[in-house]
């Protein structure tokens, strides 16, 4: 276990992470995630994160060493796609029983590996550690080593039991397993000056294939994608790539950075979501390859392709503009990707609400990312009634989000589009962006909404749940207005800046007392937004809210 | 009489089984204002939550004590306490249902003891309904978690009636197994109300997970049986248990309140529903309404129409014991041969399944045996989709989870009407498969009768 905790500490020390670089030694030691709150936590565990990151490797047998819960409750539930083997969708687990808990499960694990190799003969077996055998002391590293020697086949331990932390830690621990045991262990048949790695892309709904044809056309070869539609051997020889793109999530930053350190493979952070981001990423790939020795003409061909594809995409989006005029989108996501579609949605004529960002310069995008990341956490914490209030106040026509917020949106008869990993449509690259616009249009103009917003003919007005929720929210507000003591407590209880722990009351008092007008001055007085700065938007809203604007008209006119 | 065997493999491949704690949590989801809480690491909850959400396409309340490695080693008292306090203040539930997991059972956390301490320390929780069930992941299966949880709910929450108190002749308790859908519960409610009976379902998924739009949004369950109604179950005149798994809870209720019970192991098929409807008529003292006489005729007619297609089919079925028993018996009654039966856990019904052997195993076993025995119809939960694809045989989805089709919560199997529609659905699948894949060509009979090839057994039944 000591080596596992050392690995975790290493992951926390990741120098490639911009956020990490700004932290003190002590803060870094604490790691990149806040303490999980019993009774108030959402999201997966470290095992989940490791599995998510590696499972898209299609020809590998993914064996989960643990009780039935870890694999039985979760297998074949990911939307990645394969152009080859289906083995990755086969659920393998030791399904340990009481005897294994008492006497150890190492023998069962070894036998399981043997059975898998005999029956399925995969190029490699990945063995995932889980909480129970980690507690009882099963040494999966030793078992994997023995099995690997015995069967002459890579058997890779992935040491990321659920209780060591949340999902994103598991992503990184999965990366560590690849770095330690896989990358650099084989050689490709041949190399070209156009070989790249794509790191942290899972090929959900097959969306990598929305971009791959463009790379094919440019003669750029994806030597290895870690891990979407990937194969074991490709990862093993990925150290021979000329350049790498780290898809815009920090999930596998440790892989990208260490491959740069060890093998001199330069990488950039990019995204294929959104038109401009796709173009930027293609340019960046070409630039890095040229830097590493590819001929200069690659850039000319890339620019020509970008010009052609952008023109086609904008032309395809053009007809939607009049239909989108005046329509508002509420974009909320904990996901790291969807913020980069903002520009394209704006270009299509949609107005974004829920963020105060109007343009999309690079800095603004960073801000949107921060804002949405933070807001998504807040939304997970909201009660459905509060969430409904937010939808109503935002006066949006459609909501784009992931996670459980969808059920409230849909039950509020609010058009909603899935942009999380369980979505049914692929939204990458130029074709994907046009698809997204198409889907938004389909949803907005579905005639169903009008019918669903009508109350049943026998329902009394004001008896709908929407009316009740509004009444309850109003009643709470009225109680607060009538009871200054409680209002004060509530104001003091509402945390605005989570890093520095500053509440609404403190900020409002400072603004009133000193006539503050800017976020900077608020920071000076109260320390709010002195940390990750994700609360900047909320402070801007507080500043803007003085004096209070009139209440916005209700969203669900038809229902009320 | 079937022999029950256990798979000999070390490695389970394509699990059929799901874990016991989420079976327990599922039972708590049928209670009004409930918040189920898994005592384990947060992944234990998030995997279960994803399963429920994908199956029902609804927001599902489920919380975690978020055990870290250190907390697990030191013991989880503080996490349990914090989780309960957080849930109690933030979501204002009417009941918190706690299930243990593998990780906290390995450590041996004494959650009953924790609850006593917590009640003593926090006066607001002294009498607050909290029910704990021990459900380690490394033992038993989903159905067992449900079975234990319902029994615990009865033991903890049902009040013994006062001595000499009269029973309410119209009130009937219903203890449905976890193989019944919210739609099944609604169907049973209607049937019983048609006899003038007033049923209390424990758990009542029909009230909480039927997809209705609630009057008020709560972060807990949006319907189901209330704690007060459970307390009053001791005054009912009868308890009806559906599925052998519910015998335990029915016995607990009898012990606690002296309520007589009857177990209906099956409610899918003609004869099981004849028995059920007769029983309702008997305990209510009312004649069978015309509606059910007509429905019985419709089911008989459906059986006549469908037997051409279902008769002689070789069925491979994988399901938890009670669902396995119910569906395989129905198809057997229609002339299908139950060629492969795989299940997750032991049960007294297994040896009465109309087949030679029942295997406690996984979907790899189901697929391999289905291939060996030439099956041409598969029934299991959604995870059977890959096997059915490879075998190219018609596939009927039944059980939990059903994440790749809509309407899982409304799929019916109980009652004359439910059985009728289920028979049509399966027969239509077989017909569609016949049209798409089994059309004759001039070559079909070219070789005439062939001697059986080695290894291929000839089944005549």
JSON list of C-alpha atoms in Angstrom, two decimals, chain A residues 241-402:
[
{"chain": "A", "resi": 241, "resn": "UNK", "atom": "CA", "xyz": [4.99, 9.32, -31.90]},
{"chain": "A", "resi": 242, "resn": "UNK", "atom": "CA", "xyz": [6.31, 12.72, -33.00]},
{"chain": "A", "resi": 243, "resn": "UNK", "atom": "CA", "xyz": [3.77, 14.81, -31.16]},
{"chain": "A", "resi": 244, "resn": "UNK", "atom": "CA", "xyz": [0.75, 14.45, -28.93]},
{"chain": "A", "resi": 245, "resn": "UNK", "atom": "CA", "xyz": [-2.55, 16.14, -28.36]},
{"chain": "A", "resi": 246, "resn": "UNK", "atom": "CA", "xyz": [-3.94, 16.03, -24.89]},
{"chain": "A", "resi": 247, "resn": "UNK", "atom": "CA", "xyz": [-7.66, 16.28, -25.21]},
{"chain": "A", "resi": 248, "resn": "UNK", "atom": "CA", "xyz": [-8.96, 19.03, -23.06]},
{"chain": "A", "resi": 249, "resn": "UNK", "atom": "CA", "xyz": [-9.37, 17.37, -19.79]},
{"chain": "A", "resi": 250, "resn": "UNK", "atom": "CA", "xyz": [-6.70, 17.07, -17.26]},
{"chain": "A", "resi": 251, "resn": "UNK", "atom": "CA", "xyz": [-7.62, 13.45, -16.78]},
{"chain": "A", "resi": 252, "resn": "UNK", "atom": "CA", "xyz": [-4.41, 12.10, -18.26]},
{"chain": "A", "resi": 253, "resn": "UNK", "atom": "CA", "xyz": [-2.08, 15.05, -18.04]},
{"chain": "A", "resi": 254, "resn": "UNK", "atom": "CA", "xyz": [0.46, 12.86, -16.25]},
{"chain": "A", "resi": 255, "resn": "UNK", "atom": "CA", "xyz": [0.70, 10.60, -19.29]},
{"chain": "A", "resi": 256, "resn": "UNK", "atom": "CA", "xyz": [1.23, 13.48, -21.72]},
{"chain": "A", "resi": 257, "resn": "UNK", "atom": "CA", "xyz": [3.79, 15.21, -19.54]},
{"chain": "A", "resi": 258, "resn": "UNK", "atom": "CA", "xyz": [5.82, 12.14, -18.65]},
{"chain": "A", "resi": 259, "resn": "UNK", "atom": "CA", "xyz": [5.91, 11.05, -22.28]},
{"chain": "A", "resi": 260, "resn": "UNK", "atom": "CA", "xyz": [7.33, 14.46, -23.10]},
{"chain": "A", "resi": 261, "resn": "UNK", "atom": "CA", "xyz": [9.89, 14.07, -20.33]},
{"chain": "A", "resi": 262, "resn": "UNK", "atom": "CA", "xyz": [10.88, 10.50, -21.15]},
{"chain": "A", "resi": 263, "resn": "UNK", "atom": "CA", "xyz": [10.60, 10.38, -24.91]},
{"chain": "A", "resi": 264, "resn": "UNK", "atom": "CA", "xyz": [10.68, 14.04, -25.94]},
{"chain": "A", "resi": 265, "resn": "UNK", "atom": "CA", "xyz": [7.17, 13.98, -27.38]},
{"chain": "A", "resi": 266, "resn": "UNK", "atom": "CA", "xyz": [5.82, 17.55, -27.25]},
{"chain": "A", "resi": 267, "resn": "UNK", "atom": "CA", "xyz": [2.13, 17.92, -26.50]},
{"chain": "A", "resi": 268, "resn": "UNK", "atom": "CA", "xyz": [-0.54, 20.56, -26.45]},
{"chain": "A", "resi": 269, "resn": "UNK", "atom": "CA", "xyz": [-3.92, 20.77, -24.79]},
{"chain": "A", "resi": 270, "resn": "UNK", "atom": "CA", "xyz": [-6.68, 20.94, -27.34]},
{"chain": "A", "resi": 271, "resn": "UNK", "atom": "CA", "xyz": [-10.25, 20.09, -28.09]},
{"chain": "A", "resi": 272, "resn": "UNK", "atom": "CA", "xyz": [-12.30, 18.92, -31.05]},
{"chain": "A", "resi": 273, "resn": "UNK", "atom": "CA", "xyz": [-15.50, 20.40, -29.65]},
{"chain": "A", "resi": 274, "resn": "UNK", "atom": "CA", "xyz": [-16.55, 23.52, -31.48]},
{"chain": "A", "resi": 275, "resn": "UNK", "atom": "CA", "xyz": [-15.51, 24.84, -34.86]},
{"chain": "A", "resi": 276, "resn": "UNK", "atom": "CA", "xyz": [-12.72, 27.17, -33.81]},
{"chain": "A", "resi": 277, "resn": "UNK", "atom": "CA", "xyz": [-11.31, 24.67, -31.34]},
{"chain": "A", "resi": 278, "resn": "UNK", "atom": "CA", "xyz": [-11.23, 21.99, -33.99]},
{"chain": "A", "resi": 279, "resn": "UNK", "atom": "CA", "xyz": [-9.37, 24.30, -36.38]},
{"chain": "A", "resi": 280, "resn": "UNK", "atom": "CA", "xyz": [-6.95, 25.39, -33.65]},
{"chain": "A", "resi": 281, "resn": "UNK", "atom": "CA", "xyz": [-6.23, 21.80, -32.74]},
{"chain": "A", "resi": 282, "resn": "UNK", "atom": "CA", "xyz": [-5.57, 20.78, -36.34]},
{"chain": "A", "resi": 283, "resn": "UNK", "atom": "CA", "xyz": [-3.20, 23.73, -36.73]},
{"chain": "A", "resi": 284, "resn": "UNK", "atom": "CA", "xyz": [-1.42, 22.88, -33.53]},
{"chain": "A", "resi": 285, "resn": "UNK", "atom": "CA", "xyz": [-0.94, 19.26, -34.56]},
{"chain": "A", "resi": 286, "resn": "UNK", "atom": "CA", "xyz": [0.53, 20.39, -37.89]},
{"chain": "A", "resi": 287, "resn": "UNK", "atom": "CA", "xyz": [2.77, 22.92, -36.16]},
{"chain": "A", "resi": 288, "resn": "UNK", "atom": "CA", "xyz": [4.19, 20.40, -33.70]},
{"chain": "A", "resi": 289, "resn": "UNK", "atom": "CA", "xyz": [4.77, 17.82, -36.42]},
{"chain": "A", "resi": 290, "resn": "UNK", "atom": "CA", "xyz": [6.59, 20.41, -38.56]},
{"chain": "A", "resi": 291, "resn": "UNK", "atom": "CA", "xyz": [8.69, 21.35, -35.55]},
{"chain": "A", "resi": 292, "resn": "UNK", "atom": "CA", "xyz": [9.63, 17.70, -35.24]},
{"chain": "A", "resi": 293, "resn": "UNK", "atom": "CA", "xyz": [10.68, 17.46, -38.88]},
{"chain": "A", "resi": 294, "resn": "UNK", "atom": "CA", "xyz": [7.57, 17.07, -41.03]},
{"chain": "A", "resi": 295, "resn": "UNK", "atom": "CA", "xyz": [7.68, 19.14, -44.24]},
{"chain": "A", "resi": 296, "resn": "UNK", "atom": "CA", "xyz": [6.37, 22.72, -44.03]},
{"chain": "A", "resi": 297, "resn": "UNK", "atom": "CA", "xyz": [3.79, 22.14, -46.73]},
{"chain": "A", "resi": 298, "resn": "UNK", "atom": "CA", "xyz": [1.72, 20.25, -44.13]},
{"chain": "A", "resi": 299, "resn": "UNK", "atom": "CA", "xyz": [0.62, 23.60, -42.75]},
{"chain": "A", "resi": 300, "resn": "UNK", "atom": "CA", "xyz": [-0.60, 24.83, -46.14]},
{"chain": "A", "resi": 301, "resn": "UNK", "atom": "CA", "xyz": [-2.63, 21.69, -46.64]},
{"chain": "A", "resi": 302, "resn": "UNK", "atom": "CA", "xyz": [-3.98, 21.97, -43.09]},
{"chain": "A", "resi": 303, "resn": "UNK", "atom": "CA", "xyz": [-5.04, 25.59, -43.63]},
{"chain": "A", "resi": 304, "resn": "UNK", "atom": "CA", "xyz": [-6.72, 24.69, -46.90]},
{"chain": "A", "resi": 305, "resn": "UNK", "atom": "CA", "xyz": [-8.62, 21.88, -45.22]},
{"chain": "A", "resi": 306, "resn": "UNK", "atom": "CA", "xyz": [-9.63, 24.13, -42.32]},
{"chain": "A", "resi": 307, "resn": "UNK", "atom": "CA", "xyz": [-10.88, 26.84, -44.69]},
{"chain": "A", "resi": 308, "resn": "UNK", "atom": "CA", "xyz": [-12.91, 24.34, -46.65]},
{"chain": "A", "resi": 309, "resn": "UNK", "atom": "CA", "xyz": [-14.41, 22.62, -43.59]},
{"chain": "A", "resi": 310, "resn": "UNK", "atom": "CA", "xyz": [-15.18, 25.83, -41.73]},
{"chain": "A", "resi": 311, "resn": "UNK", "atom": "CA", "xyz": [-16.96, 27.24, -44.77]},
{"chain": "A", "resi": 312, "resn": "UNK", "atom": "CA", "xyz": [-19.03, 24.08, -45.05]},
{"chain": "A", "resi": 313, "resn": "UNK", "atom": "CA", "xyz": [-19.85, 24.07, -41.35]},
{"chain": "A", "resi": 314, "resn": "UNK", "atom": "CA", "xyz": [-20.90, 27.72, -41.24]},
{"chain": "A", "resi": 315, "resn": "UNK", "atom": "CA", "xyz": [-22.96, 27.23, -44.38]},
{"chain": "A", "resi": 316, "resn": "UNK", "atom": "CA", "xyz": [-24.70, 24.27, -42.74]},
{"chain": "A", "resi": 317, "resn": "UNK", "atom": "CA", "xyz": [-25.39, 26.30, -39.59]},
{"chain": "A", "resi": 318, "resn": "UNK", "atom": "CA", "xyz": [-26.56, 29.42, -41.47]},
{"chain": "A", "resi": 319, "resn": "UNK", "atom": "CA", "xyz": [-30.17, 28.25, -42.04]},
{"chain": "A", "resi": 320, "resn": "UNK", "atom": "CA", "xyz": [-30.62, 27.84, -38.29]},
{"chain": "A", "resi": 321, "resn": "UNK", "atom": "CA", "xyz": [-29.76, 31.43, -37.47]},
{"chain": "A", "resi": 322, "resn": "UNK", "atom": "CA", "xyz": [-33.22, 32.91, -38.03]},
{"chain": "A", "resi": 323, "resn": "UNK", "atom": "CA", "xyz": [-34.78, 30.02, -36.12]},
{"chain": "A", "resi": 324, "resn": "UNK", "atom": "CA", "xyz": [-32.45, 30.61, -33.17]},
{"chain": "A", "resi": 325, "resn": "UNK", "atom": "CA", "xyz": [-32.92, 34.38, -33.02]},
{"chain": "A", "resi": 326, "resn": "UNK", "atom": "CA", "xyz": [-33.82, 35.35, -29.47]},
{"chain": "A", "resi": 327, "resn": "UNK", "atom": "CA", "xyz": [-33.50, 31.79, -28.15]},
{"chain": "A", "resi": 328, "resn": "UNK", "atom": "CA", "xyz": [-31.58, 31.30, -24.94]},
{"chain": "A", "resi": 329, "resn": "UNK", "atom": "CA", "xyz": [-29.48, 28.34, -23.91]},
{"chain": "A", "resi": 330, "resn": "UNK", "atom": "CA", "xyz": [-28.64, 27.46, -20.36]},
{"chain": "A", "resi": 331, "resn": "UNK", "atom": "CA", "xyz": [-25.40, 25.53, -20.50]},
{"chain": "A", "resi": 332, "resn": "UNK", "atom": "CA", "xyz": [-24.40, 23.70, -17.37]},
{"chain": "A", "resi": 333, "resn": "UNK", "atom": "CA", "xyz": [-21.85, 21.02, -17.16]},
{"chain": "A", "resi": 334, "resn": "UNK", "atom": "CA", "xyz": [-19.43, 19.41, -14.84]},
{"chain": "A", "resi": 335, "resn": "UNK", "atom": "CA", "xyz": [-17.86, 17.97, -17.94]},
{"chain": "A", "resi": 336, "resn": "UNK", "atom": "CA", "xyz": [-14.64, 19.46, -19.12]},
{"chain": "A", "resi": 337, "resn": "UNK", "atom": "CA", "xyz": [-15.57, 19.54, -22.75]},
{"chain": "A", "resi": 338, "resn": "UNK", "atom": "CA", "xyz": [-18.75, 21.34, -23.51]},
{"chain": "A", "resi": 339, "resn": "UNK", "atom": "CA", "xyz": [-17.52, 24.82, -22.64]},
{"chain": "A", "resi": 340, "resn": "UNK", "atom": "CA", "xyz": [-15.69, 24.82, -25.92]},
{"chain": "A", "resi": 341, "resn": "UNK", "atom": "CA", "xyz": [-18.92, 24.66, -27.92]},
{"chain": "A", "resi": 342, "resn": "UNK", "atom": "CA", "xyz": [-19.91, 28.06, -26.59]},
{"chain": "A", "resi": 343, "resn": "UNK", "atom": "CA", "xyz": [-18.46, 29.99, -29.51]},
{"chain": "A", "resi": 344, "resn": "UNK", "atom": "CA", "xyz": [-20.21, 27.89, -32.08]},
{"chain": "A", "resi": 345, "resn": "UNK", "atom": "CA", "xyz": [-23.54, 28.15, -30.31]},
{"chain": "A", "resi": 346, "resn": "UNK", "atom": "CA", "xyz": [-23.16, 31.90, -30.18]},
{"chain": "A", "resi": 347, "resn": "UNK", "atom": "CA", "xyz": [-22.22, 31.96, -33.83]},
{"chain": "A", "resi": 348, "resn": "UNK", "atom": "CA", "xyz": [-25.40, 30.04, -34.60]},
{"chain": "A", "resi": 349, "resn": "UNK", "atom": "CA", "xyz": [-27.33, 32.90, -33.03]},
{"chain": "A", "resi": 350, "resn": "UNK", "atom": "CA", "xyz": [-28.11, 31.40, -29.66]},
{"chain": "A", "resi": 351, "resn": "UNK", "atom": "CA", "xyz": [-27.78, 33.48, -26.56]},
{"chain": "A", "resi": 352, "resn": "UNK", "atom": "CA", "xyz": [-26.08, 31.86, -23.60]},
{"chain": "A", "resi": 353, "resn": "UNK", "atom": "CA", "xyz": [-27.44, 32.44, -20.16]},
{"chain": "A", "resi": 354, "resn": "UNK", "atom": "CA", "xyz": [-26.02, 31.18, -16.92]},
{"chain": "A", "resi": 355, "resn": "UNK", "atom": "CA", "xyz": [-22.61, 32.58, -17.65]},
{"chain": "A", "resi": 356, "resn": "UNK", "atom": "CA", "xyz": [-21.79, 36.23, -17.93]},
{"chain": "A", "resi": 357, "resn": "UNK", "atom": "CA", "xyz": [-19.27, 35.64, -20.68]},
{"chain": "A", "resi": 358, "resn": "UNK", "atom": "CA", "xyz": [-20.15, 37.23, -23.98]},
{"chain": "A", "resi": 359, "resn": "UNK", "atom": "CA", "xyz": [-17.15, 36.66, -26.20]},
{"chain": "A", "resi": 360, "resn": "UNK", "atom": "CA", "xyz": [-14.83, 33.75, -26.45]},
{"chain": "A", "resi": 361, "resn": "UNK", "atom": "CA", "xyz": [-11.28, 34.84, -26.34]},
{"chain": "A", "resi": 362, "resn": "UNK", "atom": "CA", "xyz": [-8.91, 32.34, -24.85]},
{"chain": "A", "resi": 363, "resn": "UNK", "atom": "CA", "xyz": [-9.09, 33.96, -21.42]},
{"chain": "A", "resi": 364, "resn": "UNK", "atom": "CA", "xyz": [-12.86, 34.03, -21.54]},
{"chain": "A", "resi": 365, "resn": "UNK", "atom": "CA", "xyz": [-12.97, 30.37, -22.38]},
{"chain": "A", "resi": 366, "resn": "UNK", "atom": "CA", "xyz": [-10.81, 29.62, -19.40]},
{"chain": "A", "resi": 367, "resn": "UNK", "atom": "CA", "xyz": [-13.26, 31.56, -17.33]},
{"chain": "A", "resi": 368, "resn": "UNK", "atom": "CA", "xyz": [-16.27, 29.77, -18.71]},
{"chain": "A", "resi": 369, "resn": "UNK", "atom": "CA", "xyz": [-14.56, 26.53, -17.92]},
{"chain": "A", "resi": 370, "resn": "UNK", "atom": "CA", "xyz": [-13.95, 27.55, -14.35]},
{"chain": "A", "resi": 371, "resn": "UNK", "atom": "CA", "xyz": [-17.42, 28.95, -13.92]},
{"chain": "A", "resi": 372, "resn": "UNK", "atom": "CA", "xyz": [-19.15, 25.94, -15.27]},
{"chain": "A", "resi": 373, "resn": "UNK", "atom": "CA", "xyz": [-17.03, 23.52, -13.35]},
{"chain": "A", "resi": 374, "resn": "UNK", "atom": "CA", "xyz": [-17.92, 25.27, -10.12]},
{"chain": "A", "resi": 375, "resn": "UNK", "atom": "CA", "xyz": [-21.57, 25.78, -11.02]},
{"chain": "A", "resi": 376, "resn": "UNK", "atom": "CA", "xyz": [-21.99, 22.17, -11.92]},
{"chain": "A", "resi": 377, "resn": "UNK", "atom": "CA", "xyz": [-20.89, 21.22, -8.44]},
{"chain": "A", "resi": 378, "resn": "UNK", "atom": "CA", "xyz": [-23.38, 23.66, -7.00]},
{"chain": "A", "resi": 379, "resn": "UNK", "atom": "CA", "xyz": [-26.13, 22.21, -9.14]},
{"chain": "A", "resi": 380, "resn": "UNK", "atom": "CA", "xyz": [-25.41, 18.70, -7.99]},
{"chain": "A", "resi": 381, "resn": "UNK", "atom": "CA", "xyz": [-25.93, 20.04, -4.49]},
{"chain": "A", "resi": 382, "resn": "UNK", "atom": "CA", "xyz": [-29.20, 21.80, -5.27]},
{"chain": "A", "resi": 383, "resn": "UNK", "atom": "CA", "xyz": [-32.60, 20.55, -4.30]},
{"chain": "A", "resi": 384, "resn": "UNK", "atom": "CA", "xyz": [-34.90, 20.05, -7.29]},
{"chain": "A", "resi": 385, "resn": "UNK", "atom": "CA", "xyz": [-37.01, 22.99, -6.21]},
{"chain": "A", "resi": 386, "resn": "UNK", "atom": "CA", "xyz": [-34.00, 25.30, -6.19]},
{"chain": "A", "resi": 387, "resn": "UNK", "atom": "CA", "xyz": [-33.03, 23.94, -9.57]},
{"chain": "A", "resi": 388, "resn": "UNK", "atom": "CA", "xyz": [-36.45, 24.70, -10.93]},
{"chain": "A", "resi": 389, "resn": "UNK", "atom": "CA", "xyz": [-36.15, 28.24, -9.66]},
{"chain": "A", "resi": 390, "resn": "UNK", "atom": "CA", "xyz": [-32.88, 28.58, -11.47]},
{"chain": "A", "resi": 391, "resn": "UNK", "atom": "CA", "xyz": [-34.35, 27.35, -14.73]},
{"chain": "A", "resi": 392, "resn": "UNK", "atom": "CA", "xyz": [-37.23, 29.74, -14.34]},
{"chain": "A", "resi": 393, "resn": "UNK", "atom": "CA", "xyz": [-35.09, 32.73, -13.43]},
{"chain": "A", "resi": 394, "resn": "UNK", "atom": "CA", "xyz": [-32.72, 32.09, -16.31]},
{"chain": "A", "resi": 395, "resn": "UNK", "atom": "CA", "xyz": [-35.66, 32.24, -18.71]},
{"chain": "A", "resi": 396, "resn": "UNK", "atom": "CA", "xyz": [-33.86, 29.81, -20.98]},
{"chain": "A", "resi": 397, "resn": "UNK", "atom": "CA", "xyz": [-35.49, 28.02, -23.90]},
{"chain": "A", "resi": 398, "resn": "UNK", "atom": "CA", "xyz": [-33.30, 24.96, -23.68]},
{"chain": "A", "resi": 399, "resn": "UNK", "atom": "CA", "xyz": [-30.90, 23.47, -21.21]},
{"chain": "A", "resi": 400, "resn": "UNK", "atom": "CA", "xyz": [-27.72, 21.61, -22.09]},
{"chain": "A", "resi": 401, "resn": "UNK", "atom": "CA", "xyz": [-26.30, 19.60, -19.26]},
{"chain": "A", "resi": 402, "resn": "UNK", "atom": "CA", "xyz": [-25.37, 16.23, -17.92]}
]
